[in-house]
């Protein structure tokens, strides 16, 4: 199926002028032209435009995006997976900053107390844990711009609470993930994430997070420090917990 430029602009939420510009700079050229000279885009073109928009959201320049997506080694699925991780990091950071702003408003009204450290919660500018992965795939220059907005807050102040939950989970990891003990422990993890990370995890997002624990070796290695097989156990318990909660909704 082929689409005219107006149709593509409408479905993607961009202007026709933007698509004309992408054509002019060789970023997104239409597959063909009609007899009347109208640009015609294919499904592959739509997929490419989606990639462009994702990278723009992550603050890559058009020149950087062009270099990435037209590299012979470019893998769309791999790019989408890393984009998702980077956007989740960005979302967590933004939600933490929003929470800090809300708390500061209450502080300015005299309704709560805040320490100086709490006033800057979410504003730390440490290295994104997926930065090296992105650099290896797309090069240093293409990642530097993204670093301006993709930041993560320092979780050290929550380590004690987090480690306590991990230790509790480790003590019950030899039980069935469906057991009451396992489900109570994993519920504590779900509530911890929603209370302290500044990001609201839906049940679906909680399940996806569990999948990352076993799909990403870095997560598995870190979690299994508390007990061999803990990451797999948490993954299974998280799936069951989310399914049960969804049934009760």
PDB file of N, CA and C in Angstrom, residues 168-237:
ATOM      1  N   UNK A 168      14.665 -10.654  51.574  1.00  0.00           N
ATOM      2  CA  UNK A 168      13.431 -11.383  51.901  1.00  0.00           C
ATOM      3  C   UNK A 168      13.030 -12.308  50.763  1.00  0.00           C
ATOM      4  N   UNK A 169      13.159 -11.803  49.536  1.00  0.00           N
ATOM      5  CA  UNK A 169      12.834 -12.633  48.374  1.00  0.00           C
ATOM      6  C   UNK A 169      13.795 -13.809  48.256  1.00  0.00           C
ATOM      7  N   UNK A 170      15.054 -13.569  48.569  1.00  0.00           N
ATOM      8  CA  UNK A 170      16.046 -14.640  48.470  1.00  0.00           C
ATOM      9  C   UNK A 170      15.742 -15.775  49.440  1.00  0.00           C
ATOM     10  N   UNK A 171      15.182 -15.428  50.603  1.00  0.00           N
ATOM     11  CA  UNK A 171      14.903 -16.469  51.605  1.00  0.00           C
ATOM     12  C   UNK A 171      13.734 -17.361  51.201  1.00  0.00           C
ATOM     13  N   UNK A 172      12.882 -16.890  50.281  1.00  0.00           N
ATOM     14  CA  UNK A 172      11.722 -17.701  49.878  1.00  0.00           C
ATOM     15  C   UNK A 172      11.834 -18.182  48.426  1.00  0.00           C
ATOM     16  N   UNK A 173      13.007 -17.978  47.804  1.00  0.00           N
ATOM     17  CA  UNK A 173      13.131 -18.293  46.381  1.00  0.00           C
ATOM     18  C   UNK A 173      13.051 -19.789  46.079  1.00  0.00           C
ATOM     19  N   UNK A 174      13.216 -20.622  47.121  1.00  0.00           N
ATOM     20  CA  UNK A 174      13.126 -22.065  46.903  1.00  0.00           C
ATOM     21  C   UNK A 174      11.676 -22.558  46.985  1.00  0.00           C
ATOM     22  N   UNK A 175      10.767 -21.661  47.363  1.00  0.00           N
ATOM     23  CA  UNK A 175       9.351 -22.008  47.379  1.00  0.00           C
ATOM     24  C   UNK A 175       8.751 -21.776  46.004  1.00  0.00           C
ATOM     25  N   UNK A 176       7.513 -22.183  45.823  1.00  0.00           N
ATOM     26  CA  UNK A 176       6.822 -21.903  44.570  1.00  0.00           C
ATOM     27  C   UNK A 176       6.570 -20.406  44.459  1.00  0.00           C
ATOM     28  N   UNK A 177       6.770 -19.826  43.277  1.00  0.00           N
ATOM     29  CA  UNK A 177       6.478 -18.398  43.117  1.00  0.00           C
ATOM     30  C   UNK A 177       5.002 -18.074  43.331  1.00  0.00           C
ATOM     31  N   UNK A 178       4.153 -19.106  43.364  1.00  0.00           N
ATOM     32  CA  UNK A 178       2.727 -18.905  43.622  1.00  0.00           C
ATOM     33  C   UNK A 178       2.400 -18.916  45.113  1.00  0.00           C
ATOM     34  N   UNK A 179       3.359 -19.298  45.945  1.00  0.00           N
ATOM     35  CA  UNK A 179       3.094 -19.417  47.378  1.00  0.00           C
ATOM     36  C   UNK A 179       2.760 -18.055  47.984  1.00  0.00           C
ATOM     37  N   UNK A 180       2.066 -18.100  49.105  1.00  0.00           N
ATOM     38  CA  UNK A 180       1.699 -16.859  49.780  1.00  0.00           C
ATOM     39  C   UNK A 180       2.932 -16.058  50.174  1.00  0.00           C
ATOM     40  N   UNK A 181       3.981 -16.772  50.647  1.00  0.00           N
ATOM     41  CA  UNK A 181       5.204 -16.096  51.069  1.00  0.00           C
ATOM     42  C   UNK A 181       5.851 -15.355  49.892  1.00  0.00           C
ATOM     43  N   UNK A 182       5.896 -16.027  48.756  1.00  0.00           N
ATOM     44  CA  UNK A 182       6.511 -15.425  47.576  1.00  0.00           C
ATOM     45  C   UNK A 182       5.700 -14.233  47.088  1.00  0.00           C
ATOM     46  N   UNK A 183       4.390 -14.380  47.086  1.00  0.00           N
ATOM     47  CA  UNK A 183       3.538 -13.304  46.584  1.00  0.00           C
ATOM     48  C   UNK A 183       3.529 -12.092  47.511  1.00  0.00           C
ATOM     49  N   UNK A 184       3.629 -12.314  48.808  1.00  0.00           N
ATOM     50  CA  UNK A 184       3.726 -11.199  49.740  1.00  0.00           C
ATOM     51  C   UNK A 184       5.045 -10.446  49.553  1.00  0.00           C
ATOM     52  N   UNK A 185       6.121 -11.197  49.320  1.00  0.00           N
ATOM     53  CA  UNK A 185       7.428 -10.579  49.132  1.00  0.00           C
ATOM     54  C   UNK A 185       7.487  -9.799  47.828  1.00  0.00           C
ATOM     55  N   UNK A 186       6.916 -10.362  46.766  1.00  0.00           N
ATOM     56  CA  UNK A 186       6.976  -9.670  45.472  1.00  0.00           C
ATOM     57  C   UNK A 186       6.026  -8.472  45.479  1.00  0.00           C
ATOM     58  N   UNK A 187       4.960  -8.544  46.265  1.00  0.00           N
ATOM     59  CA  UNK A 187       4.067  -7.390  46.399  1.00  0.00           C
ATOM     60  C   UNK A 187       4.819  -6.225  47.046  1.00  0.00           C
ATOM     61  N   UNK A 188       5.703  -6.546  47.984  1.00  0.00           N
ATOM     62  CA  UNK A 188       6.519  -5.498  48.611  1.00  0.00           C
ATOM     63  C   UNK A 188       7.408  -4.824  47.573  1.00  0.00           C
ATOM     64  N   UNK A 189       7.913  -5.602  46.643  1.00  0.00           N
ATOM     65  CA  UNK A 189       8.762  -5.050  45.579  1.00  0.00           C
ATOM     66  C   UNK A 189       7.951  -4.138  44.661  1.00  0.00           C
ATOM     67  N   UNK A 190       6.752  -4.571  44.319  1.00  0.00           N
ATOM     68  CA  UNK A 190       5.876  -3.770  43.447  1.00  0.00           C
ATOM     69  C   UNK A 190       5.558  -2.428  44.108  1.00  0.00           C
ATOM     70  N   UNK A 191       5.215  -2.463  45.384  1.00  0.00           N
ATOM     71  CA  UNK A 191       4.860  -1.234  46.093  1.00  0.00           C
ATOM     72  C   UNK A 191       6.094  -0.343  46.302  1.00  0.00           C
ATOM     73  N   UNK A 192       7.255  -0.950  46.510  1.00  0.00           N
ATOM     74  CA  UNK A 192       8.489  -0.179  46.652  1.00  0.00           C
ATOM     75  C   UNK A 192       8.759   0.605  45.370  1.00  0.00           C
ATOM     76  N   UNK A 193       8.657  -0.056  44.228  1.00  0.00           N
ATOM     77  CA  UNK A 193       8.917   0.600  42.948  1.00  0.00           C
ATOM     78  C   UNK A 193       7.979   1.783  42.741  1.00  0.00           C
ATOM     79  N   UNK A 194       6.717   1.584  43.065  1.00  0.00           N
ATOM     80  CA  UNK A 194       5.744   2.652  42.839  1.00  0.00           C
ATOM     81  C   UNK A 194       5.834   3.773  43.864  1.00  0.00           C
ATOM     82  N   UNK A 195       6.357   3.485  45.026  1.00  0.00           N
ATOM     83  CA  UNK A 195       6.431   4.504  46.076  1.00  0.00           C
ATOM     84  C   UNK A 195       7.707   5.321  46.009  1.00  0.00           C
ATOM     85  N   UNK A 196       8.815   4.674  45.633  1.00  0.00           N
ATOM     86  CA  UNK A 196      10.106   5.330  45.791  1.00  0.00           C
ATOM     87  C   UNK A 196      10.856   5.663  44.506  1.00  0.00           C
ATOM     88  N   UNK A 197      10.468   5.104  43.385  1.00  0.00           N
ATOM     89  CA  UNK A 197      11.254   5.355  42.172  1.00  0.00           C
ATOM     90  C   UNK A 197      10.797   6.585  41.405  1.00  0.00           C
ATOM     91  N   UNK A 198       9.647   7.158  41.778  1.00  0.00           N
ATOM     92  CA  UNK A 198       9.153   8.311  41.043  1.00  0.00           C
ATOM     93  C   UNK A 198       8.481   7.938  39.746  1.00  0.00           C
ATOM     94  N   UNK A 199       8.282   6.646  39.524  1.00  0.00           N
ATOM     95  CA  UNK A 199       7.641   6.180  38.290  1.00  0.00           C
ATOM     96  C   UNK A 199       6.516   5.230  38.640  1.00  0.00           C
ATOM     97  N   UNK A 200       5.351   5.412  38.012  1.00  0.00           N
ATOM     98  CA  UNK A 200       4.229   4.515  38.271  1.00  0.00           C
ATOM     99  C   UNK A 200       4.321   3.306  37.355  1.00  0.00           C
ATOM    100  N   UNK A 201       4.462   2.142  37.954  1.00  0.00           N
ATOM    101  CA  UNK A 201       4.505   0.897  37.194  1.00  0.00           C
ATOM    102  C   UNK A 201       3.102   0.306  37.127  1.00  0.00           C
ATOM    103  N   UNK A 202       2.583   0.210  35.917  1.00  0.00           N
ATOM    104  CA  UNK A 202       1.345  -0.533  35.740  1.00  0.00           C
ATOM    105  C   UNK A 202       1.670  -2.012  35.925  1.00  0.00           C
ATOM    106  N   UNK A 203       0.640  -2.832  36.027  1.00  0.00           N
ATOM    107  CA  UNK A 203       0.881  -4.266  36.170  1.00  0.00           C
ATOM    108  C   UNK A 203       1.582  -4.818  34.931  1.00  0.00           C
ATOM    109  N   UNK A 204       1.226  -4.269  33.776  1.00  0.00           N
ATOM    110  CA  UNK A 204       1.872  -4.708  32.536  1.00  0.00           C
ATOM    111  C   UNK A 204       3.353  -4.323  32.533  1.00  0.00           C
ATOM    112  N   UNK A 205       3.646  -3.106  32.987  1.00  0.00           N
ATOM    113  CA  UNK A 205       5.037  -2.657  33.047  1.00  0.00           C
ATOM    114  C   UNK A 205       5.825  -3.475  34.069  1.00  0.00           C
ATOM    115  N   UNK A 206       5.161  -3.869  35.147  1.00  0.00           N
ATOM    116  CA  UNK A 206       5.799  -4.699  36.169  1.00  0.00           C
ATOM    117  C   UNK A 206       6.185  -6.051  35.579  1.00  0.00           C
ATOM    118  N   UNK A 207       5.306  -6.604  34.751  1.00  0.00           N
ATOM    119  CA  UNK A 207       5.612  -7.865  34.089  1.00  0.00           C
ATOM    120  C   UNK A 207       6.791  -7.706  33.129  1.00  0.00           C
ATOM    121  N   UNK A 208       6.795  -6.613  32.382  1.00  0.00           N
ATOM    122  CA  UNK A 208       7.880  -6.368  31.443  1.00  0.00           C
ATOM    123  C   UNK A 208       9.213  -6.199  32.172  1.00  0.00           C
ATOM    124  N   UNK A 209       9.170  -5.546  33.326  1.00  0.00           N
ATOM    125  CA  UNK A 209      10.377  -5.385  34.116  1.00  0.00           C
ATOM    126  C   UNK A 209      10.912  -6.746  34.543  1.00  0.00           C
ATOM    127  N   UNK A 210      10.006  -7.631  34.956  1.00  0.00           N
ATOM    128  CA  UNK A 210      10.419  -8.982  35.338  1.00  0.00           C
ATOM    129  C   UNK A 210      11.074  -9.718  34.183  1.00  0.00           C
ATOM    130  N   UNK A 211      10.549  -9.517  32.986  1.00  0.00           N
ATOM    131  CA  UNK A 211      11.133 -10.144  31.812  1.00  0.00           C
ATOM    132  C   UNK A 211      12.564  -9.660  31.583  1.00  0.00           C
ATOM    133  N   UNK A 212      12.811  -8.380  31.862  1.00  0.00           N
ATOM    134  CA  UNK A 212      14.159  -7.838  31.712  1.00  0.00           C
ATOM    135  C   UNK A 212      15.131  -8.475  32.692  1.00  0.00           C
ATOM    136  N   UNK A 213      14.630  -8.880  33.869  1.00  0.00           N
ATOM    137  CA  UNK A 213      15.499  -9.490  34.871  1.00  0.00           C
ATOM    138  C   UNK A 213      16.159 -10.766  34.359  1.00  0.00           C
ATOM    139  N   UNK A 214      15.461 -11.486  33.468  1.00  0.00           N
ATOM    140  CA  UNK A 214      16.023 -12.735  32.943  1.00  0.00           C
ATOM    141  C   UNK A 214      16.545 -12.588  31.519  1.00  0.00           C
ATOM    142  N   UNK A 215      16.097 -11.549  30.820  1.00  0.00           N
ATOM    143  CA  UNK A 215      16.530 -11.356  29.427  1.00  0.00           C
ATOM    144  C   UNK A 215      17.837 -10.578  29.338  1.00  0.00           C
ATOM    145  N   UNK A 216      18.110  -9.769  30.337  1.00  0.00           N
ATOM    146  CA  UNK A 216      19.312  -8.932  30.335  1.00  0.00           C
ATOM    147  C   UNK A 216      20.276  -9.464  31.385  1.00  0.00           C
ATOM    148  N   UNK A 217      21.439  -9.923  30.942  1.00  0.00           N
ATOM    149  CA  UNK A 217      22.415 -10.537  31.849  1.00  0.00           C
ATOM    150  C   UNK A 217      22.845  -9.601  32.967  1.00  0.00           C
ATOM    151  N   UNK A 218      22.823  -8.294  32.700  1.00  0.00           N
ATOM    152  CA  UNK A 218      23.235  -7.347  33.728  1.00  0.00           C
ATOM    153  C   UNK A 218      22.271  -7.359  34.908  1.00  0.00           C
ATOM    154  N   UNK A 219      20.980  -7.404  34.607  1.00  0.00           N
ATOM    155  CA  UNK A 219      19.987  -7.497  35.674  1.00  0.00           C
ATOM    156  C   UNK A 219      20.143  -8.812  36.424  1.00  0.00           C
ATOM    157  N   UNK A 220      20.250  -9.904  35.660  1.00  0.00           N
ATOM    158  CA  UNK A 220      20.353 -11.229  36.272  1.00  0.00           C
ATOM    159  C   UNK A 220      21.544 -11.309  37.210  1.00  0.00           C
ATOM    160  N   UNK A 221      22.691 -10.836  36.758  1.00  0.00           N
ATOM    161  CA  UNK A 221      23.905 -10.893  37.573  1.00  0.00           C
ATOM    162  C   UNK A 221      23.760 -10.088  38.854  1.00  0.00           C
ATOM    163  N   UNK A 222      23.207  -8.893  38.762  1.00  0.00           N
ATOM    164  CA  UNK A 222      23.059  -8.050  39.945  1.00  0.00           C
ATOM    165  C   UNK A 222      22.084  -8.639  40.954  1.00  0.00           C
ATOM    166  N   UNK A 223      20.960  -9.143  40.450  1.00  0.00           N
ATOM    167  CA  UNK A 223      19.943  -9.697  41.354  1.00  0.00           C
ATOM    168  C   UNK A 223      20.421 -10.996  41.987  1.00  0.00           C
ATOM    169  N   UNK A 224      21.084 -11.834  41.209  1.00  0.00           N
ATOM    170  CA  UNK A 224      21.523 -13.134  41.717  1.00  0.00           C
ATOM    171  C   UNK A 224      22.648 -13.029  42.736  1.00  0.00           C
ATOM    172  N   UNK A 225      23.164 -11.820  42.961  1.00  0.00           N
ATOM    173  CA  UNK A 225      24.131 -11.633  44.042  1.00  0.00           C
ATOM    174  C   UNK A 225      23.494 -11.941  45.390  1.00  0.00           C
ATOM    175  N   UNK A 226      22.166 -11.788  45.470  1.00  0.00           N
ATOM    176  CA  UNK A 226      21.464 -12.038  46.725  1.00  0.00           C
ATOM    177  C   UNK A 226      21.119 -13.523  46.886  1.00  0.00           C
ATOM    178  N   UNK A 227      21.245 -14.278  45.818  1.00  0.00           N
ATOM    179  CA  UNK A 227      20.946 -15.703  45.873  1.00  0.00           C
ATOM    180  C   UNK A 227      20.816 -16.255  44.472  1.00  0.00           C
ATOM    181  N   UNK A 228      21.467 -17.359  44.214  1.00  0.00           N
ATOM    182  CA  UNK A 228      21.429 -17.942  42.870  1.00  0.00           C
ATOM    183  C   UNK A 228      19.999 -18.291  42.468  1.00  0.00           C
ATOM    184  N   UNK A 229      19.624 -17.863  41.274  1.00  0.00           N
ATOM    185  CA  UNK A 229      18.291 -18.143  40.768  1.00  0.00           C
ATOM    186  C   UNK A 229      17.238 -17.131  41.180  1.00  0.00           C
ATOM    187  N   UNK A 230      17.643 -16.076  41.910  1.00  0.00           N
ATOM    188  CA  UNK A 230      16.662 -15.100  42.394  1.00  0.00           C
ATOM    189  C   UNK A 230      15.999 -14.342  41.250  1.00  0.00           C
ATOM    190  N   UNK A 231      16.758 -13.990  40.221  1.00  0.00           N
ATOM    191  CA  UNK A 231      16.189 -13.238  39.099  1.00  0.00           C
ATOM    192  C   UNK A 231      15.075 -14.035  38.422  1.00  0.00           C
ATOM    193  N   UNK A 232      15.318 -15.308  38.186  1.00  0.00           N
ATOM    194  CA  UNK A 232      14.304 -16.161  37.568  1.00  0.00           C
ATOM    195  C   UNK A 232      13.090 -16.290  38.468  1.00  0.00           C
ATOM    196  N   UNK A 233      13.331 -16.446  39.758  1.00  0.00           N
ATOM    197  CA  UNK A 233      12.235 -16.559  40.718  1.00  0.00           C
ATOM    198  C   UNK A 233      11.400 -15.283  40.736  1.00  0.00           C
ATOM    199  N   UNK A 234      12.068 -14.121  40.756  1.00  0.00           N
ATOM    200  CA  UNK A 234      11.345 -12.853  40.763  1.00  0.00           C
ATOM    201  C   UNK A 234      10.532 -12.689  39.489  1.00  0.00           C
ATOM    202  N   UNK A 235      11.128 -13.061  38.359  1.00  0.00           N
ATOM    203  CA  UNK A 235      10.403 -12.975  37.079  1.00  0.00           C
ATOM    204  C   UNK A 235       9.098 -13.758  37.151  1.00  0.00           C
ATOM    205  N   UNK A 236       9.168 -15.001  37.620  1.00  0.00           N
ATOM    206  CA  UNK A 236       7.973 -15.846  37.673  1.00  0.00           C
ATOM    207  C   UNK A 236       6.963 -15.299  38.681  1.00  0.00           C
ATOM    208  N   UNK A 237       7.451 -14.859  39.824  1.00  0.00           N
ATOM    209  CA  UNK A 237       6.550 -14.315  40.853  1.00  0.00           C
ATOM    210  C   UNK A 237       5.882 -13.035  40.374  1.00  0.00           C
TER     211      UNK A 237
END
